[in-house]
Amino acid sequence: MKPLLAALLLLCPLARLCAGEPDPTPQLRIEAGMHTAMIRRIATDAAGRLALTCSPDKTARLWTLPDAKSPLKDFKSTLLRTWRIPLGAGNEGKLFACALSPDGAVAAVAGWTGYDWDQTDCIYLFDTASGRLLRRLPGLPNEVLDLAFSASGHCLAAVLGAGNGLRVFDGTTGRLLGRDTTYGAESYGLDWHGDEALVTTCWDGKLRLYATGALLSVGGSAPASLTPDKSAPVAAGKDPNFARFSPDGSQIAVGFYEKNAVAVVNGKDLSQLFTPDTTGCNNYLSSVAWSADGRTLAAGGGWTTTDGRPIRLWSQAGRGSYQDQPAVQDTLMDLRPLLGGGFLFAAADPAWGVVGNVPAPSASPEKGEKWGTVTLGTPPIADYRALSGRFRLSADASVVAFGYQLFGKTPAIFAIAERALDLLKPSGDPSVIPDRLKALLPPRLGGLPITDWKDTTTPKLRNQPLKLKGFEMSRSLAIAPDAAFFLLGTEWYLRCFDKDGTQRWEQPVPGVVWAVSLSRDGRIAVAAYGDGDGTIRWHDVEHEGKELLAFFPHADQKRWVLWTPQGYYDCSPGGEDLIGWHVNRGKDHAADFYPAAKFRDTYYRPDVVSLVLETLDGAEALKQADAARGKVAKPAPRIEDLLKTEAPPVVELRVGGVLGQVELAADATGLPLRYRVRGGSGRVDKVYVKIDGRPLELKAPVPAGDNDDAEVLVPVPAKDCVVAVLAANRYSISEPAMLRVQRAAAPQPVAAAEPMRGTLRILAVGVSKLENQAKLKNLAALEYADADARLFAETMQRQQGRLYKSEEPTVLVNEGATATKV
């Protein structure tokens, strides 16, 4: 199966329902601060200040770009905004295309978007400064696979799947200006030259070139029927993927899927000019781009070297020598030129970053420019591909072993009972199993004559095909201890079959099932999910595979969170920031997202989590945990009900623009600060303002309504600072809306000697249970005091070498916390 085709075209064939509006039921989702699935597209504004990325993980993210004059080694980026479109189950909400208007004011995103409730797909247009959804462009008959604004921003073009061709919209009003529906297959690429010319690719083998200047004067409501001025196959390949104009429009570079070739054709008549040297490229080069000055041509895709997936860079506009620059570990999905030189790249890792020029005095013009790579966004999820025998379980499935990296590298063990995440020392030899893993059970692969189950669409039992969906790829297998049934993990489902091949049940899955295994009694299935998820999940085999627990280990190998489908969770320090509730607000509004920490009092329940594998039922686990606390058992609170009463407000700044920053004169004493507040649950009682984290004694007015502005004059210090605005109702406080304040020609402080740093002596005492607890009938046991004491001490110890020269921690917990020792 073609990996790109499987990822982009052969989407899970779940039923598309026309329900009128998105489901408002809150959905628990991972939020790791970075995409968790391949980054399909990357875009930038004309000034090169911003990067927009989109992914099938159903988010689009806006980032700052470093100043092009900065040394490549100093390149950094900041996440400005995450857009959450209305989403549904399965594929609804997966984003395949994005574009930024030239001025950076509008972000366009699309993909499998809107069909579940409208039975047509749509494009979402967002205001980058406020984050608000400006409008939808509905009525599209298929998924949008690429988007681009013209150079002036007056036009927005989109190409679609399944032969549905091209649409061109007015970039300001969203009105459909023209369309061409005569394509013979899906189209993955388009590019503008100014406002005057547009080129598209199509997997019917043709490039199509349109003179588009007349579109700007189209009047009335009827869209024009577009006909290409030139349409021609490309001699170098049958499946052109991307086509990009050179800066002067005289040439078009074409990348192909399924062929290790790049073609350069004439920008006026599409006649082939030349093919750059692709010697040594062992796979396709689907992504292409010209540098901003037109001197360098770049390409990448699926071809590999020992360093991963490089980008090939040709000098002399593609006719000269080349350099292969290491870039990413997985398929290179997109390339874009940077204004100051170099290229933005996006990859399936998921990762994104910059390939740029590195000043090198020794480099000569004959050898071309010297290039370097800076990765600005790295994968936050573990890579479970080819996990194979490294995925192991204890007999009761309460301990799981996995690897953070491809082929099970960087092995780790997580024990639910102890909440212990242990990294194992790798042996250096991939074939050697660490001793601690040998005590755990790998998936059973023998006992039934199952063949062709690994990476095929035709798994067989006794040489008879197992029934799957069309194009559904089988990835993993686990046979029951008594061989009475088996589990098959695929791209789209976790399936359970009887030993005769009859399917017992199927469960839609959040990502590819790269590994699956069973407890010794066959009652619990555990699966490792990739491609947009990165979780390990426990399932009840006897109840149609219903989910019991989910575990997300962040790729930093420190943070983790473990939760039930009802939302009860336990986590490492910082781990509760990794999940939250996505809430659709209708198809004409961006969705809200509430971090799990906002409902900590209700859902932080390690005691419930501990009982789930024992009870195999979340409601029963809650009942038993409440009983152990001495509480009367109550029905589990629904997040829908909590959001009606406890949802925090949302603050939107009306100053600072997309970058969230303002510049003040050096002698300015106050900042006029305008903002809006959406109330959440109930009336907003107060608005707070903080400077560099310190609250101000300032009476900030509460806006009259959700769409009304309020303003307050904020006294600011005579230096650069960060202003934060928060709003509170009677239940909770909003996330801060941040504004960076920069002083023009601010005086430079005189360097002062570093103050002497002393020793921090820490005393942390936490008593969850006294030695004579049973005799103290009127004194309830605390549940997490001992754990909190340990975590407090660990957190404070991180200050060593920063605020304090050294630290001396003392931790006294439970029976050890005697009066004498304290």
PDB file of N, CA and C in Angstrom, residues 193 245-252 264-269 273:
ATOM      1  N   HIS A 193       1.051  32.438  -9.297  1.00  0.00           N
ATOM      2  CA  HIS A 193       2.079  33.424  -9.615  1.00  0.00           C
ATOM      3  C   HIS A 193       1.390  34.774  -9.638  1.00  0.00           C
ATOM      4  N   PHE A 245       5.591  27.630  -8.972  1.00  0.00           N
ATOM      5  CA  PHE A 245       6.190  28.619  -9.858  1.00  0.00           C
ATOM      6  C   PHE A 245       7.540  29.092  -9.317  1.00  0.00           C
ATOM      7  N   SER A 246       8.470  29.350 -10.219  1.00  0.00           N
ATOM      8  CA  SER A 246       9.674  30.083  -9.832  1.00  0.00           C
ATOM      9  C   SER A 246       9.263  31.523  -9.531  1.00  0.00           C
ATOM     10  N   PRO A 247      10.077  32.278  -8.792  1.00  0.00           N
ATOM     11  CA  PRO A 247       9.666  33.638  -8.414  1.00  0.00           C
ATOM     12  C   PRO A 247       9.301  34.534  -9.597  1.00  0.00           C
ATOM     13  N   ASP A 248       9.967  34.361 -10.743  1.00  0.00           N
ATOM     14  CA  ASP A 248       9.630  35.213 -11.886  1.00  0.00           C
ATOM     15  C   ASP A 248       8.537  34.617 -12.764  1.00  0.00           C
ATOM     16  N   GLY A 249       8.029  33.431 -12.400  1.00  0.00           N
ATOM     17  CA  GLY A 249       6.929  32.816 -13.138  1.00  0.00           C
ATOM     18  C   GLY A 249       7.326  32.135 -14.423  1.00  0.00           C
ATOM     19  N   SER A 250       8.599  32.139 -14.777  1.00  0.00           N
ATOM     20  CA  SER A 250       9.021  31.578 -16.064  1.00  0.00           C
ATOM     21  C   SER A 250       9.097  30.059 -16.048  1.00  0.00           C
ATOM     22  N   GLN A 251       9.224  29.474 -14.853  1.00  0.00           N
ATOM     23  CA  GLN A 251       9.375  28.032 -14.749  1.00  0.00           C
ATOM     24  C   GLN A 251       8.438  27.490 -13.663  1.00  0.00           C
ATOM     25  N   ILE A 252       8.122  26.215 -13.785  1.00  0.00           N
ATOM     26  CA  ILE A 252       7.320  25.521 -12.779  1.00  0.00           C
ATOM     27  C   ILE A 252       8.040  24.222 -12.432  1.00  0.00           C
ATOM     28  N   VAL A 264      11.122  20.293 -14.376  1.00  0.00           N
ATOM     29  CA  VAL A 264      10.961  21.744 -14.491  1.00  0.00           C
ATOM     30  C   VAL A 264      10.385  22.018 -15.870  1.00  0.00           C
ATOM     31  N   VAL A 265       9.213  22.669 -15.887  1.00  0.00           N
ATOM     32  CA  VAL A 265       8.520  22.932 -17.143  1.00  0.00           C
ATOM     33  C   VAL A 265       8.396  24.437 -17.351  1.00  0.00           C
ATOM     34  N   ASN A 266       8.071  24.802 -18.568  1.00  0.00           N
ATOM     35  CA  ASN A 266       7.905  26.207 -18.924  1.00  0.00           C
ATOM     36  C   ASN A 266       6.661  26.777 -18.247  1.00  0.00           C
ATOM     37  N   GLY A 267       6.802  27.962 -17.637  1.00  0.00           N
ATOM     38  CA  GLY A 267       5.682  28.565 -16.927  1.00  0.00           C
ATOM     39  C   GLY A 267       4.619  29.152 -17.814  1.00  0.00           C
ATOM     40  N   LYS A 268       4.831  29.149 -19.123  1.00  0.00           N
ATOM     41  CA  LYS A 268       3.850  29.717 -20.050  1.00  0.00           C
ATOM     42  C   LYS A 268       3.106  28.645 -20.843  1.00  0.00           C
ATOM     43  N   ASP A 269       3.819  27.579 -21.253  1.00  0.00           N
ATOM     44  CA  ASP A 269       3.162  26.586 -22.111  1.00  0.00           C
ATOM     45  C   ASP A 269       3.290  25.151 -21.579  1.00  0.00           C
ATOM     46  N   LEU A 273      11.385  21.572 -19.647  1.00  0.00           N
ATOM     47  CA  LEU A 273      12.664  22.229 -19.847  1.00  0.00           C
ATOM     48  C   LEU A 273      13.825  21.314 -19.468  1.00  0.00           C
TER      49      LEU A 273
END
